[in-house]
Amino acid sequence: AIRMTQSPSSFSASTGDRVTITCRASQGISSYLAWYQQKPGKAPKLLIYAASTLQSGVPSRFSGSGSGTDFTLTISCLQSEDFATYYCQQYYSYSTFGQGTKLEIK
Amino acid sequence: EVQLVESGGGLVKPGGSLRLSCAASGFTFSNAWMSWVRQAPGKGLEWVGRIKSKTDGGTTDYAAPVKGRFTISRDDSKNTLYLQMNSLKTEDTAVYYCTTSRGSDCSSTSCSVDYWGQGTLVTVSS
């Protein structure tokens, strides 16, 4: 099975910061990579699919890049509502999620 | 509006069985690939398995930890997805989400997830 490794596992940032989360696949997955945001007690929400395509309704401060094995999610200017846990998912070969990155307020 | 409503969760003893259901509405269920994703308390997301539409073969695939114990099925006449869970273990304790995709972003085996249910909690404990 393809393993997905996110980094960091958690970190603190301030409103207005630019933050980047990385996701590495154990083998090449082309661009079959999605990013999700999850808040406590809620189902995840799709942010980015096909590595870089913004889901309808998602603010443009979110962006994704990468292909093959290395991917990034960038939030250009953190807002208060962005403090949450983020997951990457590969769907190239069945599906696997990263372990998650918890973004906390500094 | 797409809606996915799970039911059937609860407390079950190790070695027991449980069947989850997911009632779908707001889209053409028979054309959709459907999946189950679970999340243990305080942990991350884990893909459980997927069933393709009948027009795409209706095939199922499972994650290694549940293969041989869990079975995904669908009843297109009832717009309902099922997850039969047998030989349950304590490590199967989790919220189970029913999920689907618009179908515009899929590989030959899986898709990104556009829609999630609210989840149903399964607790395996003696």
Tab-separated table of C-alpha atoms in Angstrom:
chain	number	residue	atom	x	y	z
A	1	ALA	CA	0.000	0.000	0.000
A	2	ILE	CA	1.112	3.546	-0.693
A	3	ARG	CA	2.117	5.428	2.458
A	4	MET	CA	1.494	9.135	2.821
A	5	THR	CA	3.671	11.139	5.207
A	6	GLN	CA	2.721	14.667	6.200
A	7	SER	CA	4.960	17.215	7.871
A	8	PRO	CA	4.844	18.770	10.281
A	9	SER	CA	2.430	16.779	12.455
A	10	SER	CA	1.484	19.977	14.247
A	11	PHE	CA	2.545	23.565	14.486
A	12	SER	CA	1.487	26.980	15.727
A	13	ALA	CA	0.964	30.056	13.604
A	14	SER	CA	-0.642	33.474	13.796
A	15	THR	CA	-3.463	35.070	11.844
A	16	GLY	CA	-2.031	36.593	8.690
A	17	ASP	CA	0.871	34.116	8.407
A	18	ARG	CA	1.677	32.177	5.270
A	19	VAL	CA	1.899	28.458	6.045
A	20	THR	CA	2.910	25.407	4.066
A	21	ILE	CA	2.161	21.756	4.795
A	22	THR	CA	3.954	19.017	2.905
A	23	CYS	CA	2.852	15.515	1.954
A	24	ARG	CA	5.161	12.828	0.564
A	25	ALA	CA	4.020	9.597	-1.097
A	26	SER	CA	6.032	6.385	-0.799
A	27	GLN	CA	5.776	5.961	-4.572
A	28	GLY	CA	4.684	8.104	-7.476
A	29	ILE	CA	0.983	8.989	-7.547
A	30	SER	CA	0.940	11.379	-10.532
A	31	SER	CA	-1.458	14.176	-9.479
A	32	TYR	CA	-4.005	11.974	-7.695
A	33	LEU	CA	-3.713	13.936	-4.468
A	34	ALA	CA	-6.387	15.745	-2.456
A	35	TRP	CA	-6.304	17.958	0.635
A	36	TYR	CA	-8.988	18.123	3.339
A	37	GLN	CA	-9.697	20.353	6.312
A	38	GLN	CA	-11.327	18.919	9.415
A	39	LYS	CA	-12.623	20.773	12.451
A	40	PRO	CA	-13.425	19.023	15.749
A	41	GLY	CA	-16.592	16.962	15.657
A	42	LYS	CA	-17.146	17.593	11.950
A	43	ALA	CA	-16.653	15.609	8.767
A	44	PRO	CA	-13.664	16.600	6.616
A	45	LYS	CA	-14.105	19.152	3.845
A	46	LEU	CA	-12.454	18.877	0.431
A	47	LEU	CA	-10.157	21.836	-0.316
A	48	ILE	CA	-7.968	20.785	-3.234
A	49	TYR	CA	-8.126	17.870	-5.696
A	50	ALA	CA	-5.901	16.755	-8.546
A	51	ALA	CA	-3.022	18.247	-6.505
A	52	SER	CA	-3.747	21.849	-7.451
A	53	THR	CA	-7.421	22.340	-8.367
A	54	LEU	CA	-9.361	24.434	-5.878
A	55	GLN	CA	-12.732	22.951	-4.912
A	56	SER	CA	-15.685	25.212	-5.670
A	57	GLY	CA	-16.395	27.603	-2.805
A	58	VAL	CA	-12.975	27.265	-1.166
A	59	PRO	CA	-11.196	30.608	-0.595
A	60	SER	CA	-8.372	31.434	-2.985
A	61	ARG	CA	-5.890	31.778	-0.097
A	62	PHE	CA	-5.656	27.967	-0.263
A	63	SER	CA	-3.451	26.514	-2.990
A	64	GLY	CA	-1.853	23.183	-3.779
A	65	SER	CA	1.106	22.091	-5.844
A	66	GLY	CA	3.230	19.089	-6.693
A	67	SER	CA	3.169	15.860	-8.631
A	68	GLY	CA	4.796	12.460	-8.409
A	69	THR	CA	5.767	12.026	-4.757
A	70	ASP	CA	6.006	15.519	-3.232
A	71	PHE	CA	3.094	17.863	-2.627
A	72	THR	CA	2.351	21.031	-0.699
A	73	LEU	CA	-0.700	22.828	0.648
A	74	THR	CA	-0.213	26.561	1.156
A	75	ILE	CA	-2.465	28.971	3.009
A	76	SER	CA	-1.385	32.446	1.945
A	77	CYS	CA	-2.852	34.529	4.767
A	78	LEU	CA	-4.190	32.590	7.736
A	79	GLN	CA	-7.638	33.463	8.944
A	80	SER	CA	-9.096	32.481	12.318
A	81	GLU	CA	-11.367	29.906	10.686
A	82	ASP	CA	-8.351	28.089	9.171
A	83	PHE	CA	-7.138	26.670	12.472
A	84	ALA	CA	-7.974	23.000	12.006
A	85	THR	CA	-6.425	19.660	11.076
A	86	TYR	CA	-5.401	19.058	7.471
A	87	TYR	CA	-5.087	15.710	5.695
A	88	CYS	CA	-3.713	14.698	2.345
A	89	GLN	CA	-5.148	11.703	0.470
A	90	GLN	CA	-3.787	9.724	-2.460
A	91	TYR	CA	-6.293	8.068	-4.767
A	92	TYR	CA	-3.869	6.771	-7.394
A	93	SER	CA	-3.951	3.212	-6.052
A	94	TYR	CA	-7.015	2.671	-3.890
A	95	SER	CA	-6.704	5.303	-1.166
A	96	THR	CA	-4.549	6.311	1.761
A	97	PHE	CA	-4.588	9.369	3.986
A	98	GLY	CA	-1.684	11.148	5.611
A	99	GLN	CA	-1.570	11.171	9.398
A	100	GLY	CA	-2.759	14.772	9.585
A	101	THR	CA	-1.308	18.182	10.424
A	102	LYS	CA	-2.876	20.093	13.302
A	103	LEU	CA	-2.636	23.848	12.849
A	104	GLU	CA	-2.988	25.735	16.125
A	105	ILE	CA	-3.113	29.388	17.073
A	106	LYS	CA	0.183	30.793	18.389
B	1	GLU	CA	-28.532	18.795	-2.262
B	2	VAL	CA	-26.418	15.685	-1.702
B	3	GLN	CA	-27.167	13.944	1.579
B	4	LEU	CA	-25.531	10.866	3.085
B	5	VAL	CA	-27.045	9.621	6.335
B	6	GLU	CA	-25.352	6.763	8.176
B	7	SER	CA	-27.048	4.546	10.729
B	8	GLY	CA	-26.450	1.301	12.568
B	9	GLY	CA	-23.559	2.226	14.814
B	10	GLY	CA	-23.387	1.194	18.454
B	11	LEU	CA	-21.633	-0.907	21.050
B	12	VAL	CA	-20.599	-4.438	20.138
B	13	LYS	CA	-18.385	-7.018	21.826
B	14	PRO	CA	-15.102	-8.202	20.286
B	15	GLY	CA	-15.787	-10.949	17.787
B	16	GLY	CA	-19.279	-9.619	17.117
B	17	SER	CA	-20.920	-8.266	13.971
B	18	LEU	CA	-22.618	-5.049	12.969
B	19	ARG	CA	-24.125	-3.696	9.756
B	20	LEU	CA	-23.977	-0.024	8.917
B	21	SER	CA	-26.294	1.616	6.390
B	22	CYS	CA	-25.970	4.843	4.449
B	23	ALA	CA	-29.077	6.404	2.897
B	24	ALA	CA	-28.151	8.574	-0.085
B	25	SER	CA	-30.120	11.321	-1.805
B	26	GLY	CA	-29.612	14.319	-4.073
B	27	PHE	CA	-27.625	12.524	-6.784
B	28	THR	CA	-27.853	9.494	-9.063
B	29	PHE	CA	-26.793	6.827	-6.572
B	30	SER	CA	-26.607	4.016	-9.121
B	31	ASN	CA	-23.886	5.864	-11.061
B	32	ALA	CA	-21.755	6.674	-8.023
B	33	TRP	CA	-18.676	4.998	-6.586
B	34	MET	CA	-19.204	4.821	-2.840
B	35	SER	CA	-16.644	4.431	-0.061
B	36	TRP	CA	-16.363	4.080	3.695
B	37	VAL	CA	-13.752	6.031	5.659
B	38	ARG	CA	-13.249	5.677	9.409
B	39	GLN	CA	-11.640	7.702	12.160
B	40	ALA	CA	-10.659	6.226	15.508
B	41	PRO	CA	-11.128	8.552	18.503
B	42	GLY	CA	-8.464	11.256	18.430
B	43	LYS	CA	-6.796	9.701	15.380
B	44	GLY	CA	-6.566	10.340	11.648
B	45	LEU	CA	-8.635	9.249	8.693
B	46	GLU	CA	-8.436	5.694	7.359
B	47	TRP	CA	-9.891	4.464	4.075
B	48	VAL	CA	-11.914	1.287	4.656
B	49	GLY	CA	-13.039	0.311	1.175
B	50	ARG	CA	-14.936	1.170	-1.978
B	51	ILE	CA	-17.644	-0.229	-4.249
B	52	LYS	CA	-17.879	0.848	-7.865
B	53	SER	CA	-21.119	1.450	-9.714
B	54	LYS	CA	-22.653	-1.575	-11.420
B	55	THR	CA	-21.943	-0.029	-14.807
B	56	ASP	CA	-18.269	0.048	-13.815
B	57	GLY	CA	-18.379	-3.552	-12.660
B	58	GLY	CA	-19.669	-3.145	-9.092
B	59	THR	CA	-16.323	-4.359	-7.746
B	60	THR	CA	-15.188	-3.885	-4.169
B	61	ASP	CA	-11.752	-3.268	-2.703
B	62	TYR	CA	-10.714	-3.059	0.929
B	63	ALA	CA	-7.916	-1.802	3.127
B	64	ALA	CA	-5.667	-4.550	4.490
B	65	PRO	CA	-6.817	-4.256	8.147
B	66	VAL	CA	-10.448	-5.077	7.230
B	67	LYS	CA	-10.059	-7.370	4.234
B	68	GLY	CA	-11.825	-10.678	4.805
B	69	ARG	CA	-13.855	-9.293	7.721
B	70	PHE	CA	-15.780	-6.365	6.203
B	71	THR	CA	-18.070	-6.418	3.151
B	72	ILE	CA	-19.396	-3.410	1.266
B	73	SER	CA	-22.598	-3.784	-0.731
B	74	ARG	CA	-25.192	-1.548	-2.315
B	75	ASP	CA	-28.900	-1.610	-3.123
B	76	ASP	CA	-29.444	0.812	-5.977
B	77	SER	CA	-33.244	0.349	-5.763
B	78	LYS	CA	-33.111	1.783	-2.229
B	79	ASN	CA	-30.262	4.282	-2.762
B	80	THR	CA	-28.518	2.633	0.159
B	81	LEU	CA	-24.932	1.601	0.856
B	82	TYR	CA	-24.030	-1.035	3.443
B	83	LEU	CA	-20.992	-2.045	5.453
B	84	GLN	CA	-21.190	-5.511	7.010
B	85	MET	CA	-18.568	-5.821	9.732
B	86	ASN	CA	-17.738	-9.257	11.141
B	87	SER	CA	-15.144	-10.526	13.611
B	88	LEU	CA	-14.893	-7.049	15.076
B	89	LYS	CA	-11.816	-6.054	17.035
B	90	THR	CA	-11.270	-3.300	19.585
B	91	GLU	CA	-9.139	-1.484	17.013
B	92	ASP	CA	-12.214	-1.173	14.762
B	93	THR	CA	-13.649	1.370	17.215
B	94	ALA	CA	-14.170	4.525	15.164
B	95	VAL	CA	-16.575	6.945	13.564
B	96	TYR	CA	-17.493	5.494	10.176
B	97	TYR	CA	-18.191	7.926	7.360
B	98	CYS	CA	-20.078	7.136	4.154
B	99	THR	CA	-18.534	9.087	1.276
B	100	THR	CA	-18.876	9.692	-2.436
B	101	SER	CA	-17.486	11.742	-5.261
B	102	ARG	CA	-18.932	13.811	-8.096
B	103	GLY	CA	-16.966	11.418	-10.253
B	104	SER	CA	-14.987	14.066	-12.076
B	105	ASP	CA	-11.735	13.301	-10.303
B	106	CYS	CA	-11.022	9.597	-10.102
B	107	SER	CA	-8.242	7.201	-10.981
B	108	SER	CA	-9.087	3.676	-12.114
B	109	THR	CA	-9.338	2.605	-8.461
B	110	SER	CA	-10.508	5.533	-6.327
B	111	CYS	CA	-11.649	9.152	-6.176
B	112	SER	CA	-11.251	12.295	-4.131
B	113	VAL	CA	-14.151	12.722	-1.717
B	114	ASP	CA	-16.618	15.524	-2.385
B	115	TYR	CA	-19.330	14.453	0.028
B	116	TRP	CA	-19.273	13.010	3.534
B	117	GLY	CA	-22.016	11.813	5.833
B	118	GLN	CA	-22.147	12.924	9.455
B	119	GLY	CA	-20.640	9.633	10.608
B	120	THR	CA	-21.803	6.880	12.934
B	121	LEU	CA	-19.830	5.683	15.956
B	122	VAL	CA	-18.929	2.026	16.322
B	123	THR	CA	-17.510	0.989	19.685
B	124	VAL	CA	-16.018	-2.482	20.069
B	125	SER	CA	-15.558	-3.279	23.724
B	126	SER	CA	-16.255	-6.036	26.214
